[in-house]
Coordinates of C-alpha atoms in Angstrom, one line a residue:
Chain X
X1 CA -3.5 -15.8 9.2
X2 CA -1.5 -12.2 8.4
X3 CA 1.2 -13.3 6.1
X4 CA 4.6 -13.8 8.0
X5 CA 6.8 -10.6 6.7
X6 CA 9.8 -11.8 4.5
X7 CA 13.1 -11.8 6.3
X8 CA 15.2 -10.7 3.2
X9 CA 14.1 -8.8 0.0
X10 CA 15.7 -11.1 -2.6
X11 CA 13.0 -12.5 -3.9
X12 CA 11.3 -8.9 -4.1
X13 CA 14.0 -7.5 -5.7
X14 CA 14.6 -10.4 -7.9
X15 CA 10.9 -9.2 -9.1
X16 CA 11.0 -5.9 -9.6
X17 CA 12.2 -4.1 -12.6
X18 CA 15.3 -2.2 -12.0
X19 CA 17.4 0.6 -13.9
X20 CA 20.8 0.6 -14.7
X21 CA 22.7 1.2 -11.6
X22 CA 25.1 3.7 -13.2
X23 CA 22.5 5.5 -14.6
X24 CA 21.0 5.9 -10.9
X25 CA 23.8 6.9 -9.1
X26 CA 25.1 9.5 -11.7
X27 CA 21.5 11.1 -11.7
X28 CA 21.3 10.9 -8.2
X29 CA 25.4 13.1 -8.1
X30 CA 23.4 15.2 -11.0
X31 CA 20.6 16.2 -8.4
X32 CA 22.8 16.7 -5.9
X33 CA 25.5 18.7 -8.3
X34 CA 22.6 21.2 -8.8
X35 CA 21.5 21.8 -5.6
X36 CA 25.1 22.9 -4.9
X37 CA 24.8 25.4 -7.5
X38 CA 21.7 26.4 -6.9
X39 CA 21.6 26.9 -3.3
X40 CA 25.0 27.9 -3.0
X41 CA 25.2 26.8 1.3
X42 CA 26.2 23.0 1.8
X43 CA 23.7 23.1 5.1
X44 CA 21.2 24.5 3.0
X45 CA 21.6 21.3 0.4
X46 CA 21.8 19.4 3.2
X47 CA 18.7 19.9 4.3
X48 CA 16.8 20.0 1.0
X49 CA 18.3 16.7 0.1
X50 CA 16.5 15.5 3.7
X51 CA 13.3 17.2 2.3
X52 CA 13.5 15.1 -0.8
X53 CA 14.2 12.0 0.7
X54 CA 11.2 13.0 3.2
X55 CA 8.8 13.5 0.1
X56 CA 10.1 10.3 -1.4
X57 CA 9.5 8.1 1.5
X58 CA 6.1 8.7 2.2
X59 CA 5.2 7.9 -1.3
X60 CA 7.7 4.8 -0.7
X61 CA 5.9 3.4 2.3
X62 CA 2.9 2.4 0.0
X63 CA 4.9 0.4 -2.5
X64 CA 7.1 -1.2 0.1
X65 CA 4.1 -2.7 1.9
X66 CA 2.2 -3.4 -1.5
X67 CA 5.1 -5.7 -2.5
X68 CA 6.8 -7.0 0.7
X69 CA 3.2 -7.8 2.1
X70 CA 4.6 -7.0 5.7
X71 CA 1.4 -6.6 7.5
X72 CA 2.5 -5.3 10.6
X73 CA 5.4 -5.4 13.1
X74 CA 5.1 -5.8 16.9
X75 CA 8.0 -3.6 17.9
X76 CA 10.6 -1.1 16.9
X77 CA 13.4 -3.3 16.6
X78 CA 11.6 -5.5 14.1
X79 CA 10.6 -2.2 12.0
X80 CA 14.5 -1.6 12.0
X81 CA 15.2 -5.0 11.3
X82 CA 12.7 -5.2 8.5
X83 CA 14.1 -1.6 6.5
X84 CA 17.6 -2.6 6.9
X85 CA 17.2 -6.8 5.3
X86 CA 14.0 -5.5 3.2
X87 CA 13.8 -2.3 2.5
X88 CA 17.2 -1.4 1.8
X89 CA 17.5 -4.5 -0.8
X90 CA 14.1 -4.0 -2.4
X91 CA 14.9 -0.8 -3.1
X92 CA 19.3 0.1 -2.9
X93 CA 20.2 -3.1 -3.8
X94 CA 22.2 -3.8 -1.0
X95 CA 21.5 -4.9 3.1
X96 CA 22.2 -2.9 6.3
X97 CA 22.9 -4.5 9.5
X98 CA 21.5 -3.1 12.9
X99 CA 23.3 -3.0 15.6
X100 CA 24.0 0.0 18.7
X101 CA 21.0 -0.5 20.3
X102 CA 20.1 1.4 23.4
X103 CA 19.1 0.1 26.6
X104 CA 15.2 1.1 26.0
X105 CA 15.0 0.1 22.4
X106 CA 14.3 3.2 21.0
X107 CA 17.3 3.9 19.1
X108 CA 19.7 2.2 17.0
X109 CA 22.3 2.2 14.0
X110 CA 21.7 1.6 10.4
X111 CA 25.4 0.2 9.0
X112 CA 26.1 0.1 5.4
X113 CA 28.7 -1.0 4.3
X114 CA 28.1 -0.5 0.4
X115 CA 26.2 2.2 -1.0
X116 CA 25.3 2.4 -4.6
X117 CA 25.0 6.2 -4.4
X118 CA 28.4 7.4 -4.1
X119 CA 30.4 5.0 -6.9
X120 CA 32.3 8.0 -8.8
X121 CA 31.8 10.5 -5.8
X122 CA 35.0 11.9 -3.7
X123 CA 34.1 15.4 -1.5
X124 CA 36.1 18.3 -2.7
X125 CA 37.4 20.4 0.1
X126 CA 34.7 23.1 -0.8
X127 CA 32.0 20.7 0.3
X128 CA 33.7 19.0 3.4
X129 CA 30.7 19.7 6.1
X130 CA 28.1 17.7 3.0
X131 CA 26.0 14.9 3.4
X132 CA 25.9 13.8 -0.1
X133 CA 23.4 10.7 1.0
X134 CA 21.3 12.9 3.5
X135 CA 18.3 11.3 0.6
X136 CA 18.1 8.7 2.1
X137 CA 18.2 9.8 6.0
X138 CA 15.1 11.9 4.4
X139 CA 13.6 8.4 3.1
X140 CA 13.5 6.5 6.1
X141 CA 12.4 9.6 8.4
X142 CA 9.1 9.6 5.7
X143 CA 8.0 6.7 5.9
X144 CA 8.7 5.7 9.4
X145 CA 6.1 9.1 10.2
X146 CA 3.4 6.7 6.9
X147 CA 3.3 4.1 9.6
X148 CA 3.3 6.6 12.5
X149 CA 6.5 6.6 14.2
X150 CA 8.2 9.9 14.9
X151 CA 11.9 9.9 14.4
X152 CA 15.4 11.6 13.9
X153 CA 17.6 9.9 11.3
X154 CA 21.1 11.4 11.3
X155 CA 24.7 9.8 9.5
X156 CA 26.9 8.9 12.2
X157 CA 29.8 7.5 10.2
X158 CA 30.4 8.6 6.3
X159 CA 32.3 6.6 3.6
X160 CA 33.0 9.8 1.7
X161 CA 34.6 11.7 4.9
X162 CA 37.3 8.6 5.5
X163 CA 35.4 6.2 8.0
X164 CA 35.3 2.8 6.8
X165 CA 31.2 2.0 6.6
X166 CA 27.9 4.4 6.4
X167 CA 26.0 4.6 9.4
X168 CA 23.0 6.1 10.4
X169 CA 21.5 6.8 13.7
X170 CA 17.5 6.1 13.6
X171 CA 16.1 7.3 16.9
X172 CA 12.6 6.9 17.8
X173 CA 10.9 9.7 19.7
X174 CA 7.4 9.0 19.6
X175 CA 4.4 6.8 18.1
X176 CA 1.8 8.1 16.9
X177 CA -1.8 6.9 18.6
X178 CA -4.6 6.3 15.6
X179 CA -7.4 9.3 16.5
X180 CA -10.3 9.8 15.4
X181 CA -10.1 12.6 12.9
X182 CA -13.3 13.9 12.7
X183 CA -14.6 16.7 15.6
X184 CA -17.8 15.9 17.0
X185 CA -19.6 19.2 15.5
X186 CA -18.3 19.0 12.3
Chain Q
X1 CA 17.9 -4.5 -18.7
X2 CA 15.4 -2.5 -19.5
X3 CA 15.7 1.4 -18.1
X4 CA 12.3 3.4 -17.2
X5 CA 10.2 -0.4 -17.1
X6 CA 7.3 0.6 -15.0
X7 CA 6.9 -2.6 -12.8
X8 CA 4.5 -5.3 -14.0
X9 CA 1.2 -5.8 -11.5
X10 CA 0.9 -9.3 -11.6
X11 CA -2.1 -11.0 -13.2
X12 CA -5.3 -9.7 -11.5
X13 CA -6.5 -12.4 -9.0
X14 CA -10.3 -12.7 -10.4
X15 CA -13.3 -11.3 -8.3
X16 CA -14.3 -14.0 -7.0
X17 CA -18.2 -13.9 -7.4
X18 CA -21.2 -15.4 -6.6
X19 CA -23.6 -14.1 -9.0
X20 CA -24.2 -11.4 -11.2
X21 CA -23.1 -7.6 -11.3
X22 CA -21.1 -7.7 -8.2
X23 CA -19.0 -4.3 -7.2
X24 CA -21.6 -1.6 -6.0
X25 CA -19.0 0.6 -4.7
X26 CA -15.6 1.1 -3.3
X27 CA -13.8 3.7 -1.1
X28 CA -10.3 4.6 -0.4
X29 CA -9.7 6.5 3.1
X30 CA -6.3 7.9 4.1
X31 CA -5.8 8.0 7.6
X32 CA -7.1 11.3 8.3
X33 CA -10.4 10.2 7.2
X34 CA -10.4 12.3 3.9
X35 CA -12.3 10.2 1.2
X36 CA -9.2 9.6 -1.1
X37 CA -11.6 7.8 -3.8
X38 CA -14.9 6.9 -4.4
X39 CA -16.3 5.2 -6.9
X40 CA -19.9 3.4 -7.4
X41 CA -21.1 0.8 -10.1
X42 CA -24.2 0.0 -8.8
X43 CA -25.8 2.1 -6.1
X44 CA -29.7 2.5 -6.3
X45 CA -30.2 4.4 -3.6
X46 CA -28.4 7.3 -2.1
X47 CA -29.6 8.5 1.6
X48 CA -27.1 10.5 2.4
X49 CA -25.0 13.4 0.6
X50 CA -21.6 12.4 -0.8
X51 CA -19.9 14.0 2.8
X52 CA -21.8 12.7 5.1
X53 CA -22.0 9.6 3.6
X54 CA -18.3 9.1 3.2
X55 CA -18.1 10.2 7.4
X56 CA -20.3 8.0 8.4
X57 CA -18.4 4.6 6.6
X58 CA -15.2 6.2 8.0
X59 CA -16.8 6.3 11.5
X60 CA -18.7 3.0 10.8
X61 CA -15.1 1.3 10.3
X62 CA -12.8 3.4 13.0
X63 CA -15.5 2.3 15.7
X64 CA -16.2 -1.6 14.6
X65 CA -12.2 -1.6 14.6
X66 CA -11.9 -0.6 18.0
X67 CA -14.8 -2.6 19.1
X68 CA -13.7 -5.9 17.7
X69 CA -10.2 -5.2 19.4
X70 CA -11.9 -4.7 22.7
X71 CA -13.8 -7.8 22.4
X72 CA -10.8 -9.9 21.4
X73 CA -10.1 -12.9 23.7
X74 CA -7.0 -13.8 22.8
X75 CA -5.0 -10.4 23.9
X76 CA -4.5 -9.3 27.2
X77 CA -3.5 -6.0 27.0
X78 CA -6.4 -3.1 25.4
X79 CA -7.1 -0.1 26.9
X80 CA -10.6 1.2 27.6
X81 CA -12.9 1.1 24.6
X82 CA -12.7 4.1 22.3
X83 CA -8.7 4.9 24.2
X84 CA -6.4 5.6 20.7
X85 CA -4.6 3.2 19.7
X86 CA -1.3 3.0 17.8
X87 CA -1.5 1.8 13.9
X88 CA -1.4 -2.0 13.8
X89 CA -2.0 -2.3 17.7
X90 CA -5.0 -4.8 18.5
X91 CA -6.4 -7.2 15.8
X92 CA -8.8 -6.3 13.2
X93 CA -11.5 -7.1 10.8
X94 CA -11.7 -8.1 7.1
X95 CA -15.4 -8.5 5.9
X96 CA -18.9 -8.0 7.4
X97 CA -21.8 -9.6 5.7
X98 CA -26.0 -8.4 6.1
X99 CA -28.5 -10.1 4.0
X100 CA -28.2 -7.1 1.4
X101 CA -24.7 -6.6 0.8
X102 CA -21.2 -7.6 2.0
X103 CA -18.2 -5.2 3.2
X104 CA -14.7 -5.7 2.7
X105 CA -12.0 -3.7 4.1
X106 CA -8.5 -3.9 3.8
X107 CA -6.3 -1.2 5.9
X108 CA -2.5 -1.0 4.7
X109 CA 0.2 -0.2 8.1
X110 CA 0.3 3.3 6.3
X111 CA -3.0 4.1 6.7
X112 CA -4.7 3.5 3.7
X113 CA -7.9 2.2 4.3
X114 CA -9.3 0.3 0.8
X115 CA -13.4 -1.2 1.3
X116 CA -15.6 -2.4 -1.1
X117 CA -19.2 -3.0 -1.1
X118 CA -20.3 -5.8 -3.1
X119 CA -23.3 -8.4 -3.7
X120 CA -23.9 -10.4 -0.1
X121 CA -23.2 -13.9 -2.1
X122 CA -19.4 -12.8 -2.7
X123 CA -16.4 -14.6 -1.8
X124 CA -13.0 -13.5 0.2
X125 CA -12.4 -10.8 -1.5
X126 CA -8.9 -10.0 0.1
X127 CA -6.7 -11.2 -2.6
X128 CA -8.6 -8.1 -4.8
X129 CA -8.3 -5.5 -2.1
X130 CA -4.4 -6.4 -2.3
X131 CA -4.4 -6.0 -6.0
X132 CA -6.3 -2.7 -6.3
X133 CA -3.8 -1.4 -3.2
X134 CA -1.1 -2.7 -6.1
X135 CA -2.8 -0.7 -8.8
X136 CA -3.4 2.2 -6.0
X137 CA 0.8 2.0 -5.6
X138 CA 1.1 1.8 -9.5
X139 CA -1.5 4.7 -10.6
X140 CA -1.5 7.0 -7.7
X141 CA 1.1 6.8 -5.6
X142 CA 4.2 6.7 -8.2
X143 CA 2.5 9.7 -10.3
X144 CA 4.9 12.1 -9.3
X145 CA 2.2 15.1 -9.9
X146 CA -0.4 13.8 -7.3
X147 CA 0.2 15.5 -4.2
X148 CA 0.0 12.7 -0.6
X149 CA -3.2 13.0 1.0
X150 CA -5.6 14.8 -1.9
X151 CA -8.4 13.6 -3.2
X152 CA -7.5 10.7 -6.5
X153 CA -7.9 12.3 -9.9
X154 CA -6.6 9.7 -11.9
X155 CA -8.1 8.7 -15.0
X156 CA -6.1 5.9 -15.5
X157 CA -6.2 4.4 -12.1
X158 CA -10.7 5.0 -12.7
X159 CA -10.6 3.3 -16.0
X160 CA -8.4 0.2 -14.8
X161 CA -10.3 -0.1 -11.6
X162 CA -14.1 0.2 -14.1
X163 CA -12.1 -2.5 -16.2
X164 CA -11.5 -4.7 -13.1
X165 CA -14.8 -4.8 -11.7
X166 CA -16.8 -4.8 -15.1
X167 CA -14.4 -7.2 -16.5
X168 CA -15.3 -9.8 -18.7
X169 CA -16.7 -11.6 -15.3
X170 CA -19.8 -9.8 -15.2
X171 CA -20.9 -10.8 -19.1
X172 CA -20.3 -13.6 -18.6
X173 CA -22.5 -14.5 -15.4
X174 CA -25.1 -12.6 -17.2
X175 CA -25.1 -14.3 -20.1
X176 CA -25.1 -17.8 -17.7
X177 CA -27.9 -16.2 -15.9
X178 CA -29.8 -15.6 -18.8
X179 CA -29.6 -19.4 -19.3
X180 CA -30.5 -21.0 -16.4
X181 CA -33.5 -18.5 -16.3
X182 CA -35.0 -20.7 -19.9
X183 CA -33.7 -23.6 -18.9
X184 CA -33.7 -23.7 -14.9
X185 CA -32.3 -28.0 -14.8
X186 CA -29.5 -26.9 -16.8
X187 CA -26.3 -26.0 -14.7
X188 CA -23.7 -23.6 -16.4
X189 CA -20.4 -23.4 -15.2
X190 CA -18.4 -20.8 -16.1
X191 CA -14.4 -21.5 -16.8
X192 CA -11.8 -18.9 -17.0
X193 CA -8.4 -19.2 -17.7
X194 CA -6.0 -16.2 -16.8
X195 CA -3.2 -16.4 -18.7
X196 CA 0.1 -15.7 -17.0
X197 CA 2.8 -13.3 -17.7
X198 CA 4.6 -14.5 -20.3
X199 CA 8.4 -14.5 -18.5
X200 CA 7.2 -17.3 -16.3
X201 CA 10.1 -17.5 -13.5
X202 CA 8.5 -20.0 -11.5
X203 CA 7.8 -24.0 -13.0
X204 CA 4.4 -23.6 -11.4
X205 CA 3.2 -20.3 -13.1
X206 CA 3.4 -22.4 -16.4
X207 CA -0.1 -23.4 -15.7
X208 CA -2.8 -21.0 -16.5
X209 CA -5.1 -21.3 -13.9
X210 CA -8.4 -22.1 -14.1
X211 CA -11.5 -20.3 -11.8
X212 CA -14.8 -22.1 -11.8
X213 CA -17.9 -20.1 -11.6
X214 CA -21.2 -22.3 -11.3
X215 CA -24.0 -20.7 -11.5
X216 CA -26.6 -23.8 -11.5
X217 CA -27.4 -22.6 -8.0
X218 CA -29.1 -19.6 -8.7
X219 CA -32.4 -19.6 -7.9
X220 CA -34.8 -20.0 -10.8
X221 CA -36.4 -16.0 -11.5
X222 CA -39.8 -15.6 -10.7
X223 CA -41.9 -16.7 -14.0
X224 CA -44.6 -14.3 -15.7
X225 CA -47.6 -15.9 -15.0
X226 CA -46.8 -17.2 -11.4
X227 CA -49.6 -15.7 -8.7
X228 CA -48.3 -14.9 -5.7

């Protein structure tokens, strides 16, 4: 029998070794803090803080499903269900809630309503059109595409810009059929 | 709270074995077929060039994967044989056995696809295809200077993976071989305890555990003087 896939990451996270979360979040405004300077455009950060997150999560994949053991879920609404109890625990710290669903199952919302990243962080006026946690839109988008599914992440609703919770919009535009990747004269 | 801890890989579960030098040899596939790892302990005979060779278990898997899905009596819904399908979709298989050697293939959601090739007598070997994907996570995937998708070069994750299969284990089953072969009415069994990790959390993982390994059933080795 496939193990059953754990509901909540508690126990996972109660097993895994963790770092300081101060430390985490004041590297992670450090990163971000730099790529201001450096690339000067707050679209252009933007998007190479969705890059990042992109080359973190398909590394991620591999260690979530090494430690959660989830072997396999049947639909998208489980995969959602599973990143926001698990995945967001095992590795944030904290849970998301889905909810928004549409009426063919292939989009929904991520809400946060704490988010380790931005303790200490208040947008200046300079950097009003920012997504300071566009990582992790970046994350989620990577490894959803590990396990084959296509999709858009975008932030809907943003603590730092004066709504009351984090929320991101996880469509899903396509799956991604196993082929056989060899050509015949090869 | 430590900063920087790398995370502990719990205990190894043991090979479990049925006799003697047991890992011949092991492959790691991605999902687009490229031959992420390969490593061999005990191969006497190669057919094939290293390509080919790595094609052909690729193919051999990808097609015995679709064809024990299309033969699968409990699910309604497969398209024709050989149609893609989507990762996870349709059931799968773990092990094959012939009379010469046993296959064991593990295939992770994200595509990694882990098999080993090992003495037909083994056991389940699923527990150790979940370890090595651990030390796979732990060796490859975290070094930040491997790029996704390339071939392994990873000295460390080679030498662990040498350690695990030539482990302690295998001198010890050849030593016990070495005695029932002088004195074949005299069964050895083998005892190992793996000691846990020292901050037990659980009550239960006070308890070292203990693997039995007979080896009394081997067959008795053909003597000298014996005319066939």
């Amino acid at each position: 029998m496939a193990p059953v896939a754990p509901r909540s990451g508690d126990a996972i996270f109660a097993s895994v070794e963790r770092v300081n979360s101060e430390l985490f979040t004041l590297t992670y405004g450090a990163i971000v803090r730099q790529l201001l300077t450096d690339l000067e455009e707050v679209d252009e950060v933007n998007k190479q803080l969705d890059q990042m997150g992109y080359n973190i999560g398909v590394r991620l994949v591999d260690e979530f499903l090494a430690k959660s053991n989830v072997s396999r879920c049947v639909d998208f609404k489980e995969t959602t269900e599973v990143i926001a109890k698990v995945g967001f625990k095992m590795f944030l710290g904290v849970t998301a809630s889905v909810t928004n669903w549409d009426a063919d199952g292939t989009s929904c919302s991520l809400i946060l309503e704490d988010n380790p990243l931005v303790d200490f962080v208040e947008l200046p006026d300079t950097c009003q059109g920012l997504y300071y946690c566009n990582i992790i839109s970046g994350v989620i988008r990577g490894a959803l595409e590990m396990v084959s599914m296509k999709t858009e992440v975008s932030w809907i609703r943003d603590m730092l810009r004066g709504d009351d919770v984090f929320e991101l919009h996880v469509k899903l535009l396509k799956q991604v059929p196993e082929e056989y990747p060899y050509k015949d004269d090869e | 709270m430590q900063f920087f801890g790398g995370s502990e890989i719990s205990p190894s579960p043991p090979l479990p074995t049925a006799s003697g030098n047991n890992g011949h040899m092991m492959y790691v596939f991605n999902r687009n077929g490229i031959c992420l790892l390969y490593r061999e302990w005990n191969r006497p005979l190669h057919t094939l060039n290293a390509q080919q060779d790595h094609k052909l278990m690729f193919g051999l898997l990808f097609s015995l994967k679709s064809l024990t899905a299309k033969m699968d009596p409990t699910s309604v819904d497969k398209g024709n044989l050989g149609v893609p399908q989507l990762p996870g979709q349709g059931c799968s298989f773990h092990s094959f056995r012939t009379n010469t050697y046993k296959l064991s293939f593990m295939e992770s959601p994200s595509g990694i696809k882990i098999i080993l090739v090992t003495h037909p007598r083994t056991g389940d070997l699923r527990e150790s295809l979940k370890y090595i994907y651990n030390l796979y996570v732990e060796y490859v995937v975290k070094n930040p200077l491997y790029t996704p998708g390339t071939p392994i070069r990873c000295e460390l994750f080679d030498s662990t993976l040498d350690q695990y299969f030539r482990s302690h284990l295998i001198h010890m089953v050849e030593l016990a071989k070495l005695m029932v072969a002088h004195h074949p009415s005299f069964p050895v069994t083998i005892l190992i305890t793996t000691a846990t990790k020292p901050d037990n959390s659980t009550a239960t993982d006070n308890q070292s555990r203990l693997i039995h390994h007979s080896c009394h059933h081997l067959p008795p080795p053909p003597s000298p003087d014996s005319t066939l």
